[in-house]
Structure formats: structure tokens, C-alpha cells
C-alpha positions as a Markdown table, in Angstrom:
| # | Residue | x | y | z |
|---|---|---|---|---|
| 1 | Met | 85.8 | 124.4 | 65.1 |
| 2 | Gln | 84.6 | 124.8 | 61.4 |
| 3 | Asp | 83.0 | 121.1 | 61.5 |
| 4 | Ile | 81.3 | 122.1 | 64.2 |
| 5 | Ile | 79.8 | 125.2 | 62.7 |
| 6 | Lys | 79.3 | 123.2 | 59.5 |
| 7 | Asn | 77.2 | 120.7 | 61.2 |
| 8 | Leu | 75.6 | 122.8 | 63.9 |
| 9 | Pro | 72.2 | 123.6 | 61.9 |
| 10 | Lys | 71.4 | 119.9 | 61.4 |
| 11 | His | 72.4 | 119.0 | 65.0 |
| 12 | Ala | 70.0 | 122.1 | 66.2 |
| 13 | Lys | 67.3 | 120.8 | 63.7 |
| 14 | Asp | 67.6 | 117.6 | 65.2 |
| 15 | Lys | 67.2 | 118.8 | 68.6 |
| 16 | Gln | 64.4 | 121.2 | 68.0 |
| 17 | Asn | 61.3 | 119.2 | 68.8 |
| 18 | Glu | 63.2 | 118.3 | 72.1 |
| 19 | Asn | 64.1 | 121.8 | 72.6 |
| 20 | Lys | 60.7 | 123.3 | 72.3 |
| 21 | Lys | 59.0 | 121.0 | 74.5 |
| 22 | Phe | 61.7 | 121.8 | 77.0 |
| 23 | Phe | 61.2 | 125.3 | 76.9 |
| 24 | Lys | 57.3 | 125.1 | 76.8 |
| 25 | Lys | 57.9 | 123.2 | 80.3 |
| 26 | Leu | 60.2 | 125.5 | 81.4 |
| 27 | Lys | 58.2 | 128.4 | 81.0 |
| 28 | Ser | 55.3 | 127.2 | 82.7 |
| 29 | Lys | 57.2 | 126.1 | 85.8 |
| 30 | Pro | 60.8 | 127.6 | 85.8 |
| 31 | Pro | 63.1 | 126.3 | 88.8 |
| 32 | Lys | 63.4 | 129.1 | 91.3 |
| 33 | Asp | 67.2 | 128.9 | 91.1 |
| 34 | Leu | 67.2 | 129.1 | 87.0 |
| 35 | Asp | 69.0 | 132.3 | 86.7 |
| 36 | Tyr | 71.7 | 131.3 | 89.3 |
| 37 | Ile | 72.1 | 127.8 | 87.0 |
| 38 | Met | 72.2 | 129.7 | 83.8 |
| 39 | Gln | 74.9 | 132.0 | 84.9 |
| 40 | Glu | 77.0 | 128.8 | 85.9 |
| 41 | Leu | 76.5 | 126.8 | 82.6 |
| 42 | His | 77.2 | 130.2 | 80.7 |
| 43 | Asp | 80.3 | 130.6 | 82.6 |
| 44 | Glu | 81.5 | 127.2 | 82.4 |
| 45 | Glu | 80.7 | 127.0 | 78.5 |
| 46 | Phe | 82.7 | 130.5 | 77.9 |
| 47 | Gln | 85.8 | 129.2 | 79.9 |
| 48 | Arg | 86.0 | 126.3 | 77.3 |
| 49 | Thr | 84.6 | 128.2 | 74.2 |
| 50 | Asp | 86.8 | 130.8 | 72.4 |
| 51 | Cys | 84.7 | 132.9 | 70.4 |
| 52 | Leu | 87.6 | 134.3 | 68.1 |
| 53 | Gln | 88.1 | 130.8 | 67.1 |
| 54 | Cys | 84.2 | 131.0 | 65.5 |
| 55 | Ala | 82.5 | 134.5 | 65.2 |
| 56 | Asn | 79.7 | 132.4 | 63.5 |
| 57 | Cys | 77.3 | 135.0 | 64.9 |
| 58 | Cys | 79.1 | 137.9 | 63.3 |
| 59 | Lys | 79.2 | 136.0 | 60.0 |
| 60 | Thr | 75.7 | 134.9 | 59.8 |
| 61 | Thr | 73.5 | 137.3 | 61.4 |
| 62 | Gly | 73.5 | 140.9 | 62.2 |
| 63 | Pro | 72.4 | 142.5 | 65.4 |
| 64 | Leu | 70.0 | 145.5 | 66.0 |
| 65 | Phe | 71.2 | 148.8 | 66.7 |
| 66 | Thr | 69.5 | 150.8 | 69.3 |
| 67 | Asp | 69.8 | 154.7 | 69.3 |
| 68 | Lys | 72.1 | 154.4 | 72.0 |
| 69 | Asp | 74.4 | 151.8 | 69.7 |
| 70 | Ile | 74.3 | 154.1 | 66.9 |
| 71 | Glu | 75.1 | 157.2 | 69.1 |
| 72 | Arg | 78.2 | 155.3 | 70.8 |
| 73 | Ile | 79.3 | 153.8 | 67.4 |
| 74 | Ser | 79.1 | 157.2 | 65.5 |
| 75 | Lys | 80.6 | 158.9 | 68.2 |
| 76 | Phe | 83.7 | 156.5 | 67.9 |
| 77 | Phe | 83.8 | 157.2 | 63.9 |
| 78 | Lys | 83.7 | 160.9 | 64.6 |
| 79 | Met | 80.6 | 160.9 | 62.3 |
| 80 | Lys | 77.1 | 162.1 | 62.7 |
| 81 | Pro | 74.6 | 159.6 | 63.5 |
| 82 | Gln | 72.7 | 160.1 | 60.3 |
| 83 | Gln | 76.2 | 159.5 | 58.2 |
| 84 | Phe | 76.7 | 156.2 | 60.5 |
| 85 | Ile | 73.1 | 155.0 | 59.3 |
| 86 | Ser | 73.4 | 155.9 | 55.6 |
| 87 | Gln | 77.0 | 154.2 | 55.3 |
| 88 | Tyr | 76.0 | 151.0 | 57.6 |
| 89 | Leu | 72.6 | 150.5 | 58.4 |
| 90 | Arg | 69.1 | 149.9 | 56.9 |
| 91 | Ile | 65.7 | 149.5 | 58.4 |
| 92 | Asp | 64.2 | 145.8 | 58.4 |
| 93 | Ser | 60.7 | 144.8 | 58.3 |
| 94 | Asp | 60.5 | 145.3 | 62.0 |
| 95 | Asn | 61.4 | 148.7 | 61.8 |
| 96 | Asp | 64.9 | 148.2 | 63.5 |
| 97 | Tyr | 68.1 | 149.2 | 62.3 |
| 98 | Val | 70.0 | 146.3 | 61.2 |
| 99 | Leu | 73.5 | 146.0 | 59.3 |
| 100 | Gln | 73.2 | 146.6 | 55.4 |
| 101 | Ser | 74.8 | 142.9 | 55.0 |
| 102 | Val | 76.5 | 140.1 | 56.7 |
| 103 | Pro | 79.2 | 139.2 | 57.6 |
| 104 | Cys | 79.4 | 142.1 | 60.0 |
| 105 | Thr | 81.3 | 145.2 | 58.3 |
| 106 | Phe | 83.2 | 145.4 | 61.3 |
| 107 | Leu | 84.7 | 141.6 | 61.7 |
| 108 | Asp | 88.1 | 141.8 | 60.7 |
| 109 | Ala | 89.7 | 138.7 | 59.0 |
| 110 | Glu | 91.1 | 137.2 | 62.2 |
| 111 | Asn | 87.6 | 137.5 | 63.6 |
| 112 | Tyr | 88.2 | 140.3 | 65.8 |
| 113 | Cys | 85.6 | 143.2 | 66.4 |
| 114 | Met | 86.9 | 146.3 | 65.1 |
| 115 | Ile | 84.5 | 148.2 | 67.3 |
| 116 | Tyr | 84.4 | 145.9 | 70.3 |
| 117 | Asp | 84.6 | 148.4 | 73.2 |
| 118 | Val | 81.7 | 150.5 | 71.4 |
| 119 | Arg | 79.7 | 147.4 | 69.9 |
| 120 | Pro | 76.1 | 147.1 | 70.1 |
| 121 | Lys | 74.4 | 145.8 | 73.0 |
| 122 | Ala | 72.9 | 142.8 | 71.3 |
| 123 | Cys | 76.6 | 141.9 | 70.6 |
| 124 | Arg | 77.6 | 142.5 | 74.0 |
| 125 | Glu | 74.6 | 140.2 | 75.4 |
| 126 | Tyr | 74.9 | 137.5 | 72.9 |
| 127 | Pro | 73.9 | 134.5 | 72.9 |
| 128 | His | 71.8 | 135.8 | 76.2 |
| 129 | Thr | 72.1 | 132.5 | 78.0 |
| 130 | Asp | 73.1 | 134.3 | 81.0 |
| 131 | Arg | 70.2 | 136.5 | 81.0 |
| 132 | Lys | 67.9 | 137.2 | 83.9 |
| 133 | Lys | 64.3 | 135.3 | 83.4 |
| 134 | Phe | 66.3 | 133.3 | 80.6 |
| 135 | Gln | 62.9 | 131.1 | 80.1 |
| 136 | Gln | 61.3 | 134.3 | 78.5 |
| 137 | Ile | 63.8 | 134.3 | 75.5 |
| 138 | Ser | 63.1 | 130.6 | 74.5 |
| 139 | Asn | 62.2 | 131.5 | 71.0 |
| 140 | Leu | 65.3 | 133.4 | 70.5 |
| 141 | Thr | 67.4 | 130.5 | 72.2 |
| 142 | Ile | 66.1 | 127.8 | 69.8 |
| 143 | Lys | 67.4 | 130.0 | 67.1 |
| 144 | Asn | 70.7 | 130.7 | 68.6 |
| 145 | Val | 71.5 | 127.3 | 69.1 |
| 146 | Ala | 71.8 | 126.8 | 65.4 |
| 147 | Ile | 74.3 | 129.8 | 65.1 |
| 148 | Cys | 76.4 | 129.5 | 68.3 |
| 149 | Pro | 77.8 | 126.3 | 69.3 |
| 150 | Ala | 78.2 | 127.6 | 73.0 |
| 151 | Ala | 74.5 | 128.2 | 73.1 |
| 152 | Phe | 73.9 | 124.7 | 71.6 |
| 153 | Asn | 76.0 | 123.3 | 74.6 |
| 154 | Ile | 74.8 | 125.4 | 77.0 |
| 155 | Val | 70.9 | 124.2 | 76.3 |
| 156 | Glu | 72.1 | 120.8 | 75.8 |
| 157 | Glu | 73.7 | 120.8 | 79.6 |
| 158 | Met | 70.6 | 122.6 | 80.9 |
| 159 | Lys | 68.5 | 119.8 | 79.8 |
| 160 | Lys | 70.5 | 117.3 | 81.6 |
| 161 | Arg | 70.5 | 119.5 | 84.9 |
| 162 | Ile | 67.0 | 120.6 | 84.8 |
| 163 | Lys | 64.3 | 117.7 | 85.1 |
């Protein structure tokens, strides 16, 4: 898995132009059954992929924290939301709450999330490959294929299935 993760940014860069063209076409004329296809590809890939062997998303990127996320997680820690924000978060250039640093503070040595049951919405939905109206997040997906081996594989399979 470490070799795959190490080579992923290069593979993603090699496929970037091809992916951009594919997503541009997909956006202009998505197949009627795109949501169904994406759910199927997502489910198939995550039967093969064990996120605990990778956790590259947690090691290299940080999620956005919504107000609801902050409420839920601070309650879990028995803290006031403002204490949680001060201790763990900062405001980024888009005015969103994000982690102060990566890798994620809540990732343990075995790649387990210490706040898994209350994790942010962005973490629960990552890599967003089973999202409805998938074609609307093509820019995000192009970024994610460089981080998540499963997202990379899903997009490659998607290009084979959708002509």
C-alpha cells in the first residue's frame, strides 16, 4: 500500500488532462444512470480497499468543520465549542474552520480515527464518490484521485464504463 500511496500523485498527474476532458464531457451530458453507476463503482472499490491500510486522506489533508461538526465533537470531548475551536482548529483563507495542522490530530498510530463515531461530515463522505450528482464535484474529484487510491481506481473504472 505504501508504494501505491507514494506513486499516486504522479499517476494522478499523468491522468489529469484525460480526467479533465472526461469530466467536462460528463458535466455537459451525464448519463441518466450516473448516480447508480457511481454507487456501484464506489461499493465495489470499497469491498477491495481497506482505508485503515492507507489513511492518506487523514495524513495529508484536513476536513472542513461545520458548526454542527464542532458542536458534536466538542460535546464528545465534554468541552465548550469555543474551547474545541481554540485547541484544534483555525480559520483558513476561505473563512472555514479546518485543523490547525495535518496529519489529523485524531488519527492514531494504527490509522484509526479517535473520533470516528462523531467525525466531521467531510470525513464521513470522503472521497465523495458515492455522492448524488457526482458530475458536479469534478474539480474536487480530480484533487482526490491524487490523495485516495480508491478514488483513483473508481475514476479509472468509471472512464471504462461510461463512454
